[in-house]
Amino acid sequence: MRHQKTLREFVCILQRLARLFAAAASLALLTGCSRAPSFSIVGSYFPAWLLCIVAGVTMSAITNWILTRYKLDKLIVWPVLIYPCLAAFFACTLWLMFFNS
């Protein structure tokens, strides 16, 4: 009988610790919402990652134009895979260059 009571107390303590941990984890996740870099363009706020994606796609299109101009685009085996990856590379690089603080 005594063993069952101590087991229930132990389970109750574990449940309290789990609730405390869940509350602390949720508060830790909310700290990421404190600052969101954004730009005001014509009175509307756009997140910085959106501008980085647009710049990355633009840079990828410029790269495609340069490769086509010098007739090097025939060397790319899978352009459907390469150009989106190139756009993502440019976008992430721009993000790290300008917003990594």
N, CA, C and O atoms as a GROMACS GRO file, in nm:
protein
  404
    1MET      N    1   0.081  -0.118   0.000
    1MET     CA    2   0.000   0.000   0.000
    1MET      C    3   0.087   0.126   0.000
    1MET      O    4   0.058   0.220  -0.074
    2ARG      N    5   0.188   0.128   0.079
    2ARG     CA    6   0.278   0.242   0.086
    2ARG      C    7   0.351   0.260  -0.046
    2ARG      O    8   0.378   0.372  -0.088
    3HIS      N    9   0.382   0.150  -0.110
    3HIS     CA   10   0.454   0.154  -0.238
    3HIS      C   11   0.369   0.222  -0.345
    3HIS      O   12   0.422   0.298  -0.426
    4GLN      N   13   0.238   0.195  -0.347
    4GLN     CA   14   0.150   0.255  -0.446
    4GLN      C   15   0.137   0.406  -0.423
    4GLN      O   16   0.127   0.482  -0.520
    5LYS      N   17   0.137   0.450  -0.299
    5LYS     CA   18   0.126   0.592  -0.269
    5LYS      C   19   0.250   0.666  -0.316
    5LYS      O   20   0.240   0.774  -0.373
    6THR      N   21   0.366   0.610  -0.292
    6THR     CA   22   0.489   0.676  -0.336
    6THR      C   23   0.499   0.675  -0.488
    6THR      O   24   0.553   0.769  -0.546
    7LEU      N   25   0.447   0.573  -0.552
    7LEU     CA   26   0.447   0.569  -0.698
    7LEU      C   27   0.356   0.677  -0.755
    7LEU      O   28   0.391   0.742  -0.853
    8ARG      N   29   0.239   0.696  -0.693
    8ARG     CA   30   0.148   0.803  -0.737
    8ARG      C   31   0.211   0.940  -0.716
    8ARG      O   32   0.198   1.028  -0.802
    9GLU      N   33   0.278   0.960  -0.605
    9GLU     CA   34   0.346   1.087  -0.579
    9GLU      C   35   0.455   1.112  -0.683
    9GLU      O   36   0.472   1.224  -0.730
   10PHE      N   37   0.528   1.008  -0.717
   10PHE     CA   38   0.634   1.020  -0.816
   10PHE      C   39   0.576   1.056  -0.953
   10PHE      O   40   0.632   1.140  -1.023
   11VAL      N   41   0.466   0.992  -0.990
   11VAL     CA   42   0.400   1.022  -1.118
   11VAL      C   43   0.348   1.166  -1.118
   11VAL      O   44   0.356   1.234  -1.219
   12CYS      N   45   0.295   1.211  -1.007
   12CYS     CA   46   0.245   1.348  -0.995
   12CYS      C   47   0.359   1.448  -1.010
   12CYS      O   48   0.343   1.551  -1.076
   13ILE      N   49   0.472   1.420  -0.951
   13ILE     CA   50   0.588   1.508  -0.963
   13ILE      C   51   0.638   1.511  -1.107
   13ILE      O   52   0.674   1.617  -1.158
   14LEU      N   53   0.639   1.396  -1.173
   14LEU     CA   54   0.681   1.392  -1.314
   14LEU      C   55   0.586   1.471  -1.403
   14LEU      O   56   0.629   1.538  -1.496
   15GLN      N   57   0.455   1.463  -1.373
   15GLN     CA   58   0.358   1.540  -1.452
   15GLN      C   59   0.378   1.689  -1.432
   15GLN      O   60   0.368   1.766  -1.528
   16ARG      N   61   0.405   1.732  -1.311
   16ARG     CA   62   0.431   1.874  -1.285
   16ARG      C   63   0.558   1.920  -1.356
   16ARG      O   64   0.561   2.029  -1.413
   17LEU      N   65   0.660   1.838  -1.354
   17LEU     CA   66   0.783   1.872  -1.424
   17LEU      C   67   0.762   1.880  -1.575
   17LEU      O   68   0.819   1.967  -1.642
   18ALA      N   69   0.680   1.790  -1.628
   18ALA     CA   70   0.651   1.793  -1.772
   18ALA      C   71   0.575   1.920  -1.808
   18ALA      O   72   0.604   1.981  -1.911
   19ARG      N   73   0.480   1.961  -1.725
   19ARG     CA   74   0.406   2.086  -1.751
   19ARG      C   75   0.499   2.206  -1.743
   19ARG      O   76   0.490   2.297  -1.825
   20LEU      N   77   0.587   2.207  -1.644
   20LEU     CA   78   0.682   2.316  -1.630
   20LEU      C   79   0.775   2.323  -1.750
   20LEU      O   80   0.804   2.431  -1.802
   21PHE      N   81   0.823   2.209  -1.795
   21PHE     CA   82   0.910   2.205  -1.912
   21PHE      C   83   0.837   2.252  -2.036
   21PHE      O   84   0.894   2.325  -2.117
   22ALA      N   85   0.711   2.212  -2.054
   22ALA     CA   86   0.634   2.255  -2.170
   22ALA      C   87   0.612   2.406  -2.168
   22ALA      O   88   0.619   2.471  -2.272
   23ALA      N   89   0.586   2.462  -2.051
   23ALA     CA   90   0.567   2.606  -2.041
   23ALA      C   91   0.697   2.680  -2.071
   23ALA      O   92   0.696   2.781  -2.142
   24ALA      N   93   0.809   2.630  -2.019
   24ALA     CA   94   0.938   2.695  -2.045
   24ALA      C   95   0.976   2.684  -2.192
   24ALA      O   96   1.031   2.778  -2.249
   25ALA      N   97   0.947   2.570  -2.252
   25ALA     CA   98   0.980   2.552  -2.395
   25ALA      C   99   0.896   2.645  -2.481
   25ALA      O  100   0.947   2.700  -2.579
   26SER      N  101   0.769   2.662  -2.448
   26SER     CA  102   0.686   2.752  -2.528
   26SER      C  103   0.731   2.897  -2.513
   26SER      O  104   0.727   2.972  -2.610
   27LEU      N  105   0.775   2.936  -2.396
   27LEU     CA  106   0.827   3.071  -2.378
   27LEU      C  107   0.958   3.090  -2.454
   27LEU      O  108   0.984   3.197  -2.509
   28ALA      N  109   1.040   2.987  -2.456
   28ALA     CA  110   1.166   2.996  -2.530
   28ALA      C  111   1.141   3.009  -2.680
   28ALA      O  112   1.216   3.078  -2.750
   29LEU      N  113   1.037   2.944  -2.730
   29LEU     CA  114   1.005   2.954  -2.872
   29LEU      C  115   0.948   3.090  -2.907
   29LEU      O  116   0.966   3.137  -3.020
   30LEU      N  117   0.880   3.155  -2.815
   30LEU     CA  118   0.821   3.285  -2.842
   30LEU      C  119   0.925   3.397  -2.849
   30LEU      O  120   0.896   3.504  -2.902
   31THR      N  121   1.044   3.374  -2.798
   31THR     CA  122   1.146   3.478  -2.803
   31THR      C  123   1.193   3.502  -2.945
   31THR      O  124   1.248   3.609  -2.974
   32GLY      N  125   1.173   3.407  -3.035
   32GLY     CA  126   1.211   3.427  -3.175
   32GLY      C  127   1.120   3.527  -3.245
   32GLY      O  128   1.154   3.576  -3.352
   33CYS      N  129   1.008   3.558  -3.187
   33CYS     CA  130   0.912   3.651  -3.248
   33CYS      C  131   0.939   3.795  -3.209
   33CYS      O  132   0.860   3.883  -3.244
   34SER      N  133   1.046   3.821  -3.137
   34SER     CA  134   1.068   3.956  -3.087
   34SER      C  135   1.104   4.054  -3.198
   34SER      O  136   1.062   4.170  -3.190
   35ARG      N  137   1.178   4.013  -3.299
   35ARG     CA  138   1.219   4.105  -3.404
   35ARG      C  139   1.207   4.035  -3.538
   35ARG      O  140   1.268   3.930  -3.560
   36ALA      N  141   1.129   4.091  -3.625
   36ALA     CA  142   1.115   4.037  -3.760
   36ALA      C  143   1.158   4.146  -3.857
   36ALA      O  144   1.090   4.247  -3.871
   37PRO      N  145   1.273   4.127  -3.924
   37PRO     CA  146   1.316   4.232  -4.017
   37PRO      C  147   1.220   4.246  -4.132
   37PRO      O  148   1.188   4.149  -4.201
   38SER      N  149   1.174   4.369  -4.153
   38SER     CA  150   1.079   4.394  -4.261
   38SER      C  151   1.108   4.532  -4.320
   38SER      O  152   1.171   4.616  -4.257
   39PHE      N  153   1.060   4.552  -4.442
   39PHE     CA  154   1.082   4.676  -4.514
   39PHE      C  155   0.948   4.735  -4.553
   39PHE      O  156   0.854   4.662  -4.588
   40SER      N  157   0.939   4.867  -4.546
   40SER     CA  158   0.819   4.935  -4.590
   40SER      C  159   0.835   4.972  -4.737
   40SER      O  160   0.919   5.054  -4.773
   41ILE      N  161   0.754   4.910  -4.821
   41ILE     CA  162   0.756   4.939  -4.964
   41ILE      C  163   0.617   4.989  -5.001
   41ILE      O  164   0.520   4.914  -4.995
   42VAL      N  165   0.608   5.114  -5.038
   42VAL     CA  166   0.483   5.181  -5.075
   42VAL      C  167   0.379   5.164  -4.962
   42VAL      O  168   0.262   5.137  -4.989
   43GLY      N  169   0.422   5.180  -4.840
   43GLY     CA  170   0.332   5.176  -4.726
   43GLY      C  171   0.294   5.038  -4.677
   43GLY      O  172   0.220   5.026  -4.579
   44SER      N  173   0.342   4.932  -4.742
   44SER     CA  174   0.312   4.796  -4.700
   44SER      C  175   0.440   4.729  -4.654
   44SER      O  176   0.544   4.742  -4.718
   45TYR      N  177   0.434   4.658  -4.542
   45TYR     CA  178   0.553   4.595  -4.488
   45TYR      C  179   0.571   4.454  -4.545
   45TYR      O  180   0.479   4.372  -4.542
   46PHE      N  181   0.689   4.428  -4.597
   46PHE     CA  182   0.724   4.299  -4.652
   46PHE      C  183   0.836   4.239  -4.569
   46PHE      O  184   0.929   4.311  -4.530
   47PRO      N  185   0.831   4.110  -4.540
   47PRO     CA  186   0.941   4.049  -4.464
   47PRO      C  187   1.068   4.044  -4.548
   47PRO      O  188   1.064   4.035  -4.671
   48ALA      N  189   1.181   4.049  -4.479
   48ALA     CA  190   1.310   4.054  -4.548
   48ALA      C  191   1.337   3.925  -4.626
   48ALA      O  192   1.402   3.929  -4.730
   49TRP      N  193   1.287   3.810  -4.576
   49TRP     CA  194   1.314   3.685  -4.648
   49TRP      C  195   1.246   3.686  -4.783
   49TRP      O  196   1.297   3.626  -4.877
   50LEU      N  197   1.132   3.754  -4.794
   50LEU     CA  198   1.063   3.761  -4.923
   50LEU      C  199   1.145   3.840  -5.023
   50LEU      O  200   1.154   3.803  -5.140
   51LEU      N  201   1.205   3.949  -4.977
   51LEU     CA  202   1.291   4.028  -5.066
   51LEU      C  203   1.416   3.949  -5.106
   51LEU      O  204   1.463   3.960  -5.219
   52CYS      N  205   1.468   3.869  -5.013
   52CYS     CA  206   1.585   3.786  -5.046
   52CYS      C  207   1.549   3.680  -5.150
   52CYS      O  208   1.630   3.650  -5.237
   53ILE      N  209   1.429   3.623  -5.141
   53ILE     CA  210   1.388   3.523  -5.240
   53ILE      C  211   1.372   3.587  -5.377
   53ILE      O  212   1.415   3.530  -5.478
   54VAL      N  213   1.311   3.705  -5.382
   54VAL     CA  214   1.294   3.774  -5.510
   54VAL      C  215   1.430   3.807  -5.569
   54VAL      O  216   1.451   3.789  -5.689
   55ALA      N  217   1.523   3.855  -5.487
   55ALA     CA  218   1.658   3.885  -5.536
   55ALA      C  219   1.729   3.757  -5.580
   55ALA      O  220   1.802   3.759  -5.679
   56GLY      N  221   1.708   3.646  -5.508
   56GLY     CA  222   1.771   3.519  -5.546
   56GLY      C  223   1.720   3.467  -5.679
   56GLY      O  224   1.798   3.417  -5.760
   57VAL      N  225   1.590   3.478  -5.703
   57VAL     CA  226   1.533   3.435  -5.832
   57VAL      C  227   1.583   3.526  -5.944
   57VAL      O  228   1.613   3.479  -6.053
   58THR      N  229   1.592   3.656  -5.916
   58THR     CA  230   1.644   3.749  -6.016
   58THR      C  231   1.790   3.718  -6.050
   58THR      O  232   1.828   3.719  -6.166
   59MET      N  233   1.870   3.690  -5.948
   59MET     CA  234   2.010   3.656  -5.972
   59MET      C  235   2.023   3.524  -6.048
   59MET      O  236   2.113   3.509  -6.131
   60SER      N  237   1.936   3.430  -6.021
   60SER     CA  238   1.936   3.304  -6.094
   60SER      C  239   1.898   3.325  -6.240
   60SER      O  240   1.956   3.262  -6.329
   61ALA      N  241   1.802   3.414  -6.266
   61ALA     CA  242   1.765   3.445  -6.404
   61ALA      C  243   1.879   3.515  -6.477
   61ALA      O  244   1.902   3.489  -6.595
   62ILE      N  245   1.951   3.602  -6.408
   62ILE     CA  246   2.067   3.668  -6.469
   62ILE      C  247   2.175   3.566  -6.500
   62ILE      O  248   2.239   3.573  -6.606
   63THR      N  249   2.196   3.471  -6.409
   63THR     CA  250   2.294   3.365  -6.434
   63THR      C  251   2.254   3.282  -6.556
   63THR      O  252   2.339   3.246  -6.637
   64ASN      N  253   2.126   3.251  -6.567
   64ASN     CA  254   2.077   3.177  -6.684
   64ASN      C  255   2.102   3.257  -6.811
   64ASN      O  256   2.144   3.200  -6.912
   65TRP      N  257   2.077   3.387  -6.810
   65TRP     CA  258   2.098   3.472  -6.926
   65TRP      C  259   2.246   3.474  -6.965
   65TRP      O  260   2.279   3.468  -7.084
   66ILE      N  261   2.334   3.484  -6.866
   66ILE     CA  262   2.479   3.486  -6.895
   66ILE      C  263   2.523   3.353  -6.954
   66ILE      O  264   2.598   3.350  -7.052
   67LEU      N  265   2.477   3.242  -6.895
   67LEU     CA  266   2.515   3.111  -6.948
   67LEU      C  267   2.460   3.089  -7.089
   67LEU      O  268   2.527   3.028  -7.172
   68THR      N  269   2.340   3.137  -7.115
   68THR     CA  270   2.283   3.124  -7.249
   68THR      C  271   2.359   3.210  -7.349
   68THR      O  272   2.380   3.168  -7.463
   69ARG      N  273   2.398   3.328  -7.309
   69ARG     CA  274   2.470   3.419  -7.397
   69ARG      C  275   2.603   3.360  -7.442
   69ARG      O  276   2.642   3.374  -7.558
   70TYR      N  277   2.673   3.293  -7.351
   70TYR     CA  278   2.802   3.232  -7.385
   70TYR      C  279   2.788   3.085  -7.427
   70TYR      O  280   2.888   3.014  -7.440
   71LYS      N  281   2.664   3.041  -7.448
   71LYS     CA  282   2.633   2.905  -7.494
   71LYS      C  283   2.688   2.797  -7.401
   71LYS      O  284   2.733   2.691  -7.445
   72LEU      N  285   2.683   2.826  -7.273
   72LEU     CA  286   2.726   2.728  -7.172
   72LEU      C  287   2.607   2.658  -7.108
   72LEU      O  288   2.626   2.567  -7.027
   73ASP      N  289   2.486   2.699  -7.142
   73ASP     CA  290   2.369   2.637  -7.081
   73ASP      C  291   2.349   2.493  -7.125
   73ASP      O  292   2.278   2.418  -7.059
   74LYS      N  293   2.411   2.453  -7.235
   74LYS     CA  294   2.401   2.313  -7.282
   74LYS      C  295   2.477   2.217  -7.189
   74LYS      O  296   2.452   2.097  -7.190
   75LEU      N  297   2.569   2.271  -7.110
   75LEU     CA  298   2.648   2.186  -7.020
   75LEU      C  299   2.570   2.148  -6.893
   75LEU      O  300   2.608   2.054  -6.824
   76ILE      N  301   2.464   2.219  -6.863
   76ILE     CA  302   2.384   2.190  -6.745
   76ILE      C  303   2.290   2.074  -6.778
   76ILE      O  304   2.206   2.084  -6.868
   77VAL      N  305   2.305   1.965  -6.704
   77VAL     CA  306   2.231   1.843  -6.735
   77VAL      C  307   2.084   1.856  -6.695
   77VAL      O  308   1.996   1.825  -6.776
   78TRP      N  309   2.056   1.900  -6.574
   78TRP     CA  310   1.919   1.911  -6.524
   78TRP      C  311   1.890   2.056  -6.484
   78TRP      O  312   1.899   2.090  -6.366
   79PRO      N  313   1.855   2.141  -6.578
   79PRO     CA  314   1.830   2.281  -6.544
   79PRO      C  315   1.708   2.301  -6.453
   79PRO      O  316   1.701   2.399  -6.380
   80VAL      N  317   1.613   2.207  -6.457
   80VAL     CA  318   1.495   2.217  -6.371
   80VAL      C  319   1.534   2.205  -6.224
   80VAL      O  320   1.468   2.262  -6.138
   81LEU      N  321   1.640   2.134  -6.196
   81LEU     CA  322   1.689   2.119  -6.060
   81LEU      C  323   1.793   2.225  -6.026
   81LEU      O  324   1.796   2.274  -5.913
   82ILE      N  325   1.877   2.258  -6.120
   82ILE     CA  326   1.991   2.347  -6.093
   82ILE      C  327   1.946   2.490  -6.066
   82ILE      O  328   1.992   2.551  -5.970
   83TYR      N  329   1.857   2.546  -6.148
   83TYR     CA  330   1.820   2.687  -6.133
   83TYR      C  331   1.742   2.717  -6.005
   83TYR      O  332   1.767   2.820  -5.944
   84PRO      N  333   1.648   2.633  -5.960
   84PRO     CA  334   1.587   2.660  -5.828
   84PRO      C  335   1.687   2.648  -5.713
   84PRO      O  336   1.680   2.724  -5.616
   85CYS      N  337   1.780   2.552  -5.724
   85CYS     CA  338   1.882   2.541  -5.620
   85CYS      C  339   1.975   2.662  -5.621
   85CYS      O  340   2.019   2.708  -5.516
   86LEU      N  341   2.002   2.713  -5.738
   86LEU     CA  342   2.085   2.832  -5.750
   86LEU      C  343   2.012   2.953  -5.691
   86LEU      O  344   2.073   3.036  -5.624
   87ALA      N  345   1.882   2.963  -5.716
   87ALA     CA  346   1.803   3.072  -5.657
   87ALA      C  347   1.800   3.063  -5.505
   87ALA      O  348   1.812   3.164  -5.436
   88ALA      N  349   1.785   2.941  -5.452
   88ALA     CA  350   1.787   2.922  -5.306
   88ALA      C  351   1.924   2.956  -5.249
   88ALA      O  352   1.933   3.014  -5.141
   89PHE      N  353   2.029   2.919  -5.319
   89PHE     CA  354   2.165   2.952  -5.275
   89PHE      C  355   2.184   3.103  -5.268
   89PHE      O  356   2.235   3.155  -5.169
   90PHE      N  357   2.142   3.174  -5.373
   90PHE     CA  358   2.156   3.320  -5.374
   90PHE      C  359   2.072   3.384  -5.263
   90PHE      O  360   2.117   3.476  -5.197
   91ALA      N  361   1.949   3.334  -5.243
   91ALA     CA  362   1.862   3.391  -5.140
   91ALA      C  363   1.919   3.370  -5.001
   91ALA      O  364   1.920   3.463  -4.919
   92CYS      N  365   1.968   3.250  -4.972
   92CYS     CA  366   2.026   3.223  -4.841
   92CYS      C  367   2.155   3.301  -4.819
   92CYS      O  368   2.182   3.347  -4.708
   93THR      N  369   2.234   3.314  -4.923
   93THR     CA  370   2.357   3.392  -4.912
   93THR      C  371   2.326   3.539  -4.885
   93THR      O  372   2.391   3.601  -4.800
   94LEU      N  373   2.229   3.594  -4.954
   94LEU     CA  374   2.191   3.733  -4.928
   94LEU      C  375   2.137   3.750  -4.787
   94LEU      O  376   2.168   3.848  -4.720
   95TRP      N  377   2.057   3.654  -4.742
   95TRP     CA  378   2.005   3.661  -4.605
   95TRP      C  379   2.118   3.661  -4.503
   95TRP      O  380   2.118   3.740  -4.409
   96LEU      N  381   2.214   3.572  -4.524
   96LEU     CA  382   2.326   3.564  -4.429
   96LEU      C  383   2.414   3.689  -4.435
   96LEU      O  384   2.467   3.733  -4.333
   97MET      N  385   2.430   3.746  -4.554
   97MET     CA  386   2.513   3.866  -4.566
   97MET      C  387   2.451   3.988  -4.498
   97MET      O  388   2.521   4.066  -4.434
   98PHE      N  389   2.320   4.004  -4.512
   98PHE     CA  390   2.258   4.128  -4.465
   98PHE      C  391   2.184   4.117  -4.333
   98PHE      O  392   2.169   4.217  -4.264
   99PHE      N  393   2.137   3.999  -4.296
   99PHE     CA  394   2.052   3.989  -4.178
   99PHE      C  395   2.104   3.894  -4.070
   99PHE      O  396   2.031   3.865  -3.975
  100ASN      N  397   2.224   3.846  -4.082
  100ASN     CA  398   2.281   3.758  -3.980
  100ASN      C  399   2.344   3.844  -3.872
  100ASN      O  400   2.457   3.891  -3.886
  101SER      N  401   2.270   3.864  -3.765
  101SER     CA  402   2.324   3.949  -3.659
  101SER      C  403   2.325   3.880  -3.526
  101SER      O  404   2.367   3.939  -3.426
   0.00000   0.00000   0.00000
